[in-house]
Amino acid sequence: MVALAFALYFVLILAVGALTARRSSRSVSDFFLGGRRMGSWVVALSAVASGRSAWLVLGLSGMAYANGVSAVWASVGYIVVELFLFLFLGRRLRAFTGERGDITLPDFLESRFASPALRVISVVVLLAFLTTYIGAQMLGGGKAFLGSLNMPQAWGVVLTAGIVFLYTIVGGFYAVSYTDVIQALFMILGLVVLPVVALVHHGGIHPILETLRDSDPGLVDPWAMGVGAAIGFLGIGLGSPGNPHILVRYMSARDTDILRKSALIGTIWNVAMAWGAVLVGLVGRKMFPMASDLPNSDPENLYSVIAQSYFPQFLFGLVMAAVFAAIMSTVDSQLLVAASAVARDIYQRFWGRRANERVMVWLSRGSVVLITAVALLLGYLGRNSQLVFWFVLLAWAGLGAAFGPVVILGLYWRRATAPGAIAGMLVGAITVFAWKLSGLSRFIYELVPGFILAAAAVFIFSFFKKSANNAQKGDRLR
């Protein structure tokens, strides 16, 4: 019955890919941006779904298991920041890129700063972090298959990659966006229904909190991780303005006005999913006081164990589909962005300016094949590790620090220049790596210092050269 539930889910997802194939084959804009025709519900649910990934279902629930209520700080930051993106930055980005015909984030950066060098640097940084990110998601898919179907994790990684690859390469942005809506509904099922059923079974939230308090008072203290850790986790939200697979959702909107409605839809969904994941972790800590009681002693397998405890096999399969929904809604978006960096930002920009649209669409599909292969290799090599959350946070931080300050200041500060943008991007990426390798991430998340230093670099180096005329003429920068 579990296999049947999974089969129905995967057939539904692949059917969407097949139905959208024709619409995505007309042009590069259609394949990578849906022709800028997306409505409010699609933009809202796909933006939020693509931003969450395996770390929400597997990672955040595992963190709540280990740290208790204080894990909620890991969600507050991105909820607040993404509300700002929907209401303000996303609207400005959609207007600017729509006027200039920009399809990708490197397109926008070159258009805004009049710097081909910035495009090249942004592509290198984007591919380095996104490929790692995709590999981590595929590893999360392998864990989900292990926890639900007892499938060897290596085969789970391969199957996750194969399914995402099929509907992405066929349907492009349309398939990715519409499947994200379906996957968002599965995630709502998994992260609302499951914790509610578990809470009812245990008599509500208060008995669970009392049990945790008796075991360890720190589990019910929202400040147990310390102020520094809380600030670091709030800083997770700083990654949203720099992650291209989120930003392209705003660029795909039919017009700027629909983003107000998307803000309400997306924020409600964000809050519900975050609290659902935290509650799964708290219930799990009551049920399994020792991590050794979990498969492979890994808290990231907690969700599947609880789902199997409370649901019959078919419903368990549907709830476990939420894990794949979280993973695939991120992987497909990232895969498409990474492919656009190869096909649009490298080949078409520097060698294939005269290539017709259909040739570029097929080249884009070839890029999906290439990126999938590299990410699959990374996911396969890490199949025996317990590092989904670690890798996702590193990639999220790298993209957020490298692109976030550049995008924000590029849209809101007229005097930002190409030297400033290049310096900010490099400083952000290097700081994230250096901070992580130094071990300082134990005290504060690497995204916070990376973002701050990158923003400072944009300011400082922007005074070395006058603003590009291209930026001065941008109506949407007023």
Coordinates of C-alpha atoms in Angstrom, one line a residue, residues 28-356:
V28 CA 14.1 30.1 -23.6
S29 CA 11.9 32.5 -21.6
D30 CA 9.2 29.8 -21.5
F31 CA 11.6 27.1 -20.5
F32 CA 13.3 29.0 -17.7
L33 CA 10.7 31.6 -16.6
G34 CA 7.3 30.4 -17.8
G35 CA 7.0 33.4 -20.1
R36 CA 6.3 35.6 -17.1
R37 CA 2.7 34.3 -17.0
M38 CA 2.5 32.9 -13.4
G39 CA -0.5 33.7 -11.2
S40 CA -0.6 34.6 -7.5
W41 CA -1.2 31.1 -6.1
V42 CA 1.5 29.5 -8.3
V43 CA 4.0 32.2 -7.5
A44 CA 3.3 32.0 -3.7
L45 CA 3.3 28.2 -3.3
S46 CA 6.2 27.5 -5.7
A47 CA 8.3 30.3 -4.1
V48 CA 7.8 29.0 -0.6
A49 CA 8.0 25.3 -1.6
S50 CA 11.2 25.8 -3.6
G51 CA 12.8 27.6 -0.6
R52 CA 12.2 24.9 2.0
S53 CA 13.6 21.6 0.8
A54 CA 14.6 18.5 2.8
W55 CA 15.9 20.6 5.7
L56 CA 12.4 21.6 6.7
V57 CA 11.0 18.1 7.0
L58 CA 14.1 16.2 7.9
G59 CA 16.5 18.8 9.2
L60 CA 14.3 21.2 11.2
S61 CA 12.3 18.3 12.8
G62 CA 15.7 16.7 13.7
M63 CA 16.9 20.0 15.2
A64 CA 13.7 20.3 17.3
Y65 CA 14.3 16.8 18.5
A66 CA 17.8 17.7 19.6
N67 CA 17.3 21.2 20.9
G68 CA 13.6 21.5 21.7
V69 CA 11.5 24.6 21.3
S70 CA 14.4 26.9 20.6
A71 CA 14.6 25.3 17.1
V72 CA 11.8 27.6 16.1
W73 CA 14.3 30.4 15.6
A74 CA 15.5 28.6 12.5
S75 CA 12.3 29.5 10.8
V76 CA 11.4 33.0 12.1
G77 CA 14.1 34.7 10.0
Y78 CA 13.1 33.4 6.6
I79 CA 9.4 33.9 7.2
V80 CA 9.9 37.6 7.9
V81 CA 12.4 38.1 5.1
E82 CA 10.3 36.3 2.5
L83 CA 7.3 38.5 3.4
F84 CA 9.5 41.5 2.6
L85 CA 10.5 39.9 -0.6
F86 CA 6.9 39.3 -1.8
L87 CA 5.8 42.9 -0.8
F88 CA 8.8 44.9 -1.9
L89 CA 12.0 43.5 -3.4
G90 CA 10.2 40.9 -5.5
R91 CA 7.9 43.5 -7.0
R92 CA 10.9 45.8 -7.9
L93 CA 12.9 42.8 -9.3
R94 CA 9.9 41.7 -11.5
A95 CA 9.5 45.3 -12.8
F96 CA 13.2 45.8 -13.6
T97 CA 13.8 42.4 -15.2
G98 CA 10.5 42.6 -17.2
E99 CA 11.5 46.0 -18.7
R100 CA 15.0 44.7 -19.6
G101 CA 14.0 41.2 -20.7
D102 CA 16.2 39.5 -18.2
I103 CA 15.5 35.8 -17.7
T104 CA 18.2 34.7 -15.2
L105 CA 19.8 36.3 -12.1
P106 CA 23.1 36.7 -13.9
D107 CA 21.1 38.4 -16.7
F108 CA 19.8 40.9 -14.1
L109 CA 23.3 41.5 -12.6
E110 CA 24.9 42.3 -16.0
S111 CA 21.9 44.4 -17.0
R112 CA 22.0 46.4 -13.8
F113 CA 25.7 46.8 -13.5
A114 CA 26.8 46.7 -17.2
S115 CA 29.5 44.2 -16.4
P116 CA 30.0 40.9 -18.4
A117 CA 32.7 40.0 -15.8
L118 CA 30.1 40.1 -13.1
R119 CA 28.0 37.7 -15.1
V120 CA 30.9 35.2 -15.3
I121 CA 31.7 35.4 -11.6
S122 CA 28.1 35.1 -10.6
V123 CA 27.7 31.9 -12.8
V124 CA 30.8 30.3 -11.2
V125 CA 29.6 31.1 -7.6
L126 CA 26.0 30.0 -8.5
L127 CA 27.1 26.7 -9.9
A128 CA 29.5 25.9 -7.1
F129 CA 26.8 26.3 -4.4
L130 CA 23.8 25.1 -6.3
T131 CA 25.3 21.8 -7.4
T132 CA 26.2 21.1 -3.7
Y133 CA 22.7 22.1 -2.7
I134 CA 21.1 19.8 -5.2
G135 CA 23.4 16.9 -4.2
A136 CA 22.3 17.4 -0.6
Q137 CA 18.6 17.3 -1.6
M138 CA 19.2 14.0 -3.5
L139 CA 20.8 12.6 -0.4
G140 CA 17.7 13.7 1.5
G141 CA 15.6 11.7 -1.0
G142 CA 17.7 8.7 -0.4
K143 CA 17.1 9.0 3.4
A144 CA 13.3 9.3 2.8
F145 CA 13.3 6.1 0.7
L146 CA 15.2 4.3 3.4
G147 CA 12.8 5.4 6.1
S148 CA 9.6 4.7 4.1
L149 CA 10.3 1.8 1.8
N150 CA 13.4 0.3 3.3
M151 CA 15.1 0.9 0.0
P152 CA 18.9 1.1 0.0
Q153 CA 19.8 4.7 0.4
A154 CA 22.0 4.7 -2.7
W155 CA 19.1 3.6 -4.8
G156 CA 16.9 6.2 -3.2
V157 CA 19.4 8.9 -4.3
V158 CA 19.3 7.6 -7.8
L159 CA 15.5 7.3 -8.0
T160 CA 15.0 10.9 -6.6
A161 CA 17.4 12.3 -9.2
G162 CA 15.7 10.3 -12.0
I163 CA 12.1 11.5 -11.2
V164 CA 13.0 15.1 -10.9
F165 CA 15.2 14.9 -14.0
L166 CA 12.3 13.6 -16.1
Y167 CA 9.7 16.2 -15.5
T168 CA 12.2 19.1 -15.3
I169 CA 13.8 18.2 -18.7
V170 CA 10.4 17.8 -20.3
G171 CA 8.3 20.6 -18.9
G172 CA 10.8 23.2 -17.8
F173 CA 9.6 26.1 -15.6
Y174 CA 5.9 25.3 -16.2
A175 CA 6.4 21.8 -14.9
V176 CA 8.5 22.9 -12.0
S177 CA 6.0 25.6 -10.9
Y178 CA 2.9 23.5 -11.3
T179 CA 4.4 20.5 -9.6
D180 CA 5.6 22.7 -6.8
V181 CA 1.9 23.7 -6.2
I182 CA 1.0 20.0 -6.0
Q183 CA 4.0 19.3 -3.8
A184 CA 3.0 22.2 -1.5
L185 CA -0.3 20.5 -0.9
F186 CA 1.4 17.3 0.0
M187 CA 3.7 19.2 2.4
I188 CA 0.7 20.7 4.0
L189 CA -0.7 17.2 4.5
G190 CA 2.5 16.0 6.0
L191 CA 3.4 18.9 8.2
V192 CA -0.1 19.8 9.5
V193 CA -2.0 16.5 9.6
L194 CA 0.8 14.4 11.1
P195 CA 1.7 16.7 14.0
V196 CA -2.0 17.3 14.8
V197 CA -2.7 13.5 14.9
A198 CA 0.4 13.0 17.1
L199 CA -0.6 15.8 19.5
V200 CA -4.1 14.4 19.9
H201 CA -2.7 10.9 20.6
H202 CA -0.5 12.4 23.4
G203 CA -3.2 14.5 24.9
G204 CA -2.1 17.9 23.4
I205 CA 1.0 20.0 23.6
H206 CA 1.0 20.6 27.4
P207 CA 1.7 16.9 28.4
I208 CA 4.5 16.8 25.8
L209 CA 6.1 20.0 27.1
E210 CA 5.8 18.7 30.7
T211 CA 7.5 15.5 29.8
L212 CA 10.3 17.4 28.0
R213 CA 10.7 19.8 30.9
D214 CA 11.1 16.9 33.3
S215 CA 13.7 15.4 31.1
D216 CA 15.7 18.6 30.3
P217 CA 14.4 22.1 31.1
G218 CA 16.4 23.4 28.2
L219 CA 14.1 21.6 25.7
V220 CA 11.2 24.0 26.5
D221 CA 13.3 27.2 26.9
P222 CA 13.2 29.2 23.6
W223 CA 16.6 30.8 24.6
A224 CA 18.3 27.5 25.4
M225 CA 20.7 27.8 22.5
G226 CA 21.9 31.2 23.6
V227 CA 21.5 34.7 22.1
G228 CA 24.3 34.1 19.6
A229 CA 22.7 31.0 18.2
A230 CA 19.3 32.6 18.1
I231 CA 20.7 35.5 16.1
G232 CA 22.5 33.1 13.8
F233 CA 19.3 31.2 13.1
L234 CA 17.3 34.4 12.6
G235 CA 20.0 35.1 10.0
I236 CA 18.9 32.1 8.0
G237 CA 16.3 34.5 6.5
L238 CA 19.2 36.5 5.0
G239 CA 19.7 33.7 2.5
S240 CA 16.3 34.2 0.8
P241 CA 17.2 37.3 -1.2
G242 CA 20.3 35.6 -2.6
N243 CA 19.0 32.2 -3.6
P244 CA 18.2 32.3 -7.3
H245 CA 15.6 29.5 -7.3
I246 CA 13.5 31.7 -5.1
L247 CA 14.1 35.0 -6.9
V248 CA 13.1 33.7 -10.3
R249 CA 9.6 33.0 -8.8
Y250 CA 9.1 36.7 -8.4
M251 CA 10.5 37.3 -11.9
S252 CA 8.0 34.9 -13.3
A253 CA 4.9 36.7 -12.0
R254 CA 2.3 37.8 -14.5
D255 CA 2.6 41.4 -13.1
T256 CA 3.8 43.1 -9.9
D257 CA 0.4 43.5 -8.3
I258 CA -0.3 39.8 -7.8
L259 CA 2.7 39.6 -5.5
R260 CA 0.7 41.3 -2.7
K261 CA -1.8 38.4 -2.7
S262 CA 1.1 36.0 -3.0
A263 CA 2.6 37.5 0.2
L264 CA -0.4 36.5 2.2
I265 CA -0.7 33.0 0.8
G266 CA 3.1 32.4 1.1
T267 CA 3.4 33.7 4.7
I268 CA 0.5 31.6 6.0
W269 CA 2.0 28.5 4.4
N270 CA 5.5 29.3 5.7
V271 CA 4.3 29.6 9.3
A272 CA 2.2 26.5 9.2
M273 CA 5.0 24.3 7.8
A274 CA 7.6 25.6 10.2
W275 CA 5.5 24.9 13.3
G276 CA 4.6 21.6 11.9
A277 CA 8.2 20.5 11.6
V278 CA 9.0 21.8 15.1
L279 CA 6.1 19.9 16.6
V280 CA 7.1 16.7 14.9
G281 CA 10.5 17.1 16.6
L282 CA 9.0 17.7 20.0
V283 CA 6.6 14.7 19.8
G284 CA 9.5 12.6 18.6
R285 CA 11.6 13.5 21.6
K286 CA 8.8 12.4 23.9
M287 CA 8.4 9.1 22.0
F288 CA 12.1 8.4 21.6
P289 CA 14.2 10.0 24.4
M290 CA 17.3 8.4 23.1
A291 CA 18.5 9.0 19.5
S292 CA 19.8 5.4 19.5
D293 CA 16.1 4.3 19.3
L294 CA 15.9 5.9 15.8
P295 CA 17.0 4.3 12.5
N296 CA 20.8 4.7 12.2
S297 CA 20.6 6.8 15.4
D298 CA 19.8 9.7 13.1
P299 CA 17.2 12.4 14.2
E300 CA 16.7 13.2 10.5
N301 CA 14.8 9.9 10.2
L302 CA 12.3 11.0 12.9
Y303 CA 9.5 12.2 10.6
S304 CA 9.2 8.8 8.8
V305 CA 9.2 6.9 12.1
I306 CA 6.4 9.0 13.6
A307 CA 4.4 8.8 10.4
Q308 CA 4.6 5.0 10.4
S309 CA 3.5 4.9 14.0
Y310 CA 0.2 6.7 13.5
F311 CA -1.0 6.1 10.0
P312 CA -2.1 3.0 8.0
Q313 CA 0.1 2.0 5.2
F314 CA -1.6 3.9 2.3
L315 CA -1.9 7.2 4.3
F316 CA 1.7 6.7 5.6
G317 CA 2.7 6.6 1.9
L318 CA 0.9 9.8 1.2
V319 CA 2.4 11.6 4.2
M320 CA 5.9 10.4 3.3
A321 CA 5.3 11.8 -0.2
A322 CA 5.5 15.2 1.7
V323 CA 9.2 14.5 2.2
F324 CA 9.7 14.0 -1.5
A325 CA 7.5 17.0 -2.2
A326 CA 9.9 19.2 0.0
I327 CA 12.9 17.7 -1.7
M328 CA 11.7 17.8 -5.3
S329 CA 10.2 21.3 -5.1
T330 CA 13.6 22.6 -4.3
V331 CA 15.7 20.3 -6.5
D332 CA 13.7 21.0 -9.6
S333 CA 13.9 24.7 -9.1
Q334 CA 17.6 24.6 -8.4
L335 CA 18.3 22.3 -11.3
L336 CA 16.5 24.7 -13.7
V337 CA 18.5 27.7 -12.4
A338 CA 21.8 25.8 -12.7
A339 CA 20.9 24.7 -16.2
S340 CA 20.1 28.3 -17.2
A341 CA 23.5 29.3 -16.0
V342 CA 25.1 26.9 -18.4
A343 CA 22.8 27.4 -21.4
R344 CA 21.8 31.0 -21.1
D345 CA 24.5 32.7 -19.1
I346 CA 27.5 30.9 -20.6
Y347 CA 26.7 29.5 -24.0
Q348 CA 24.1 31.9 -25.4
R349 CA 25.7 35.0 -23.9
F350 CA 29.2 34.4 -25.2
W351 CA 29.0 32.0 -28.1
G352 CA 25.4 31.4 -29.2
R353 CA 23.9 34.8 -29.7
R354 CA 22.5 33.8 -33.1
A355 CA 21.1 30.4 -32.0
N356 CA 17.3 30.1 -32.5

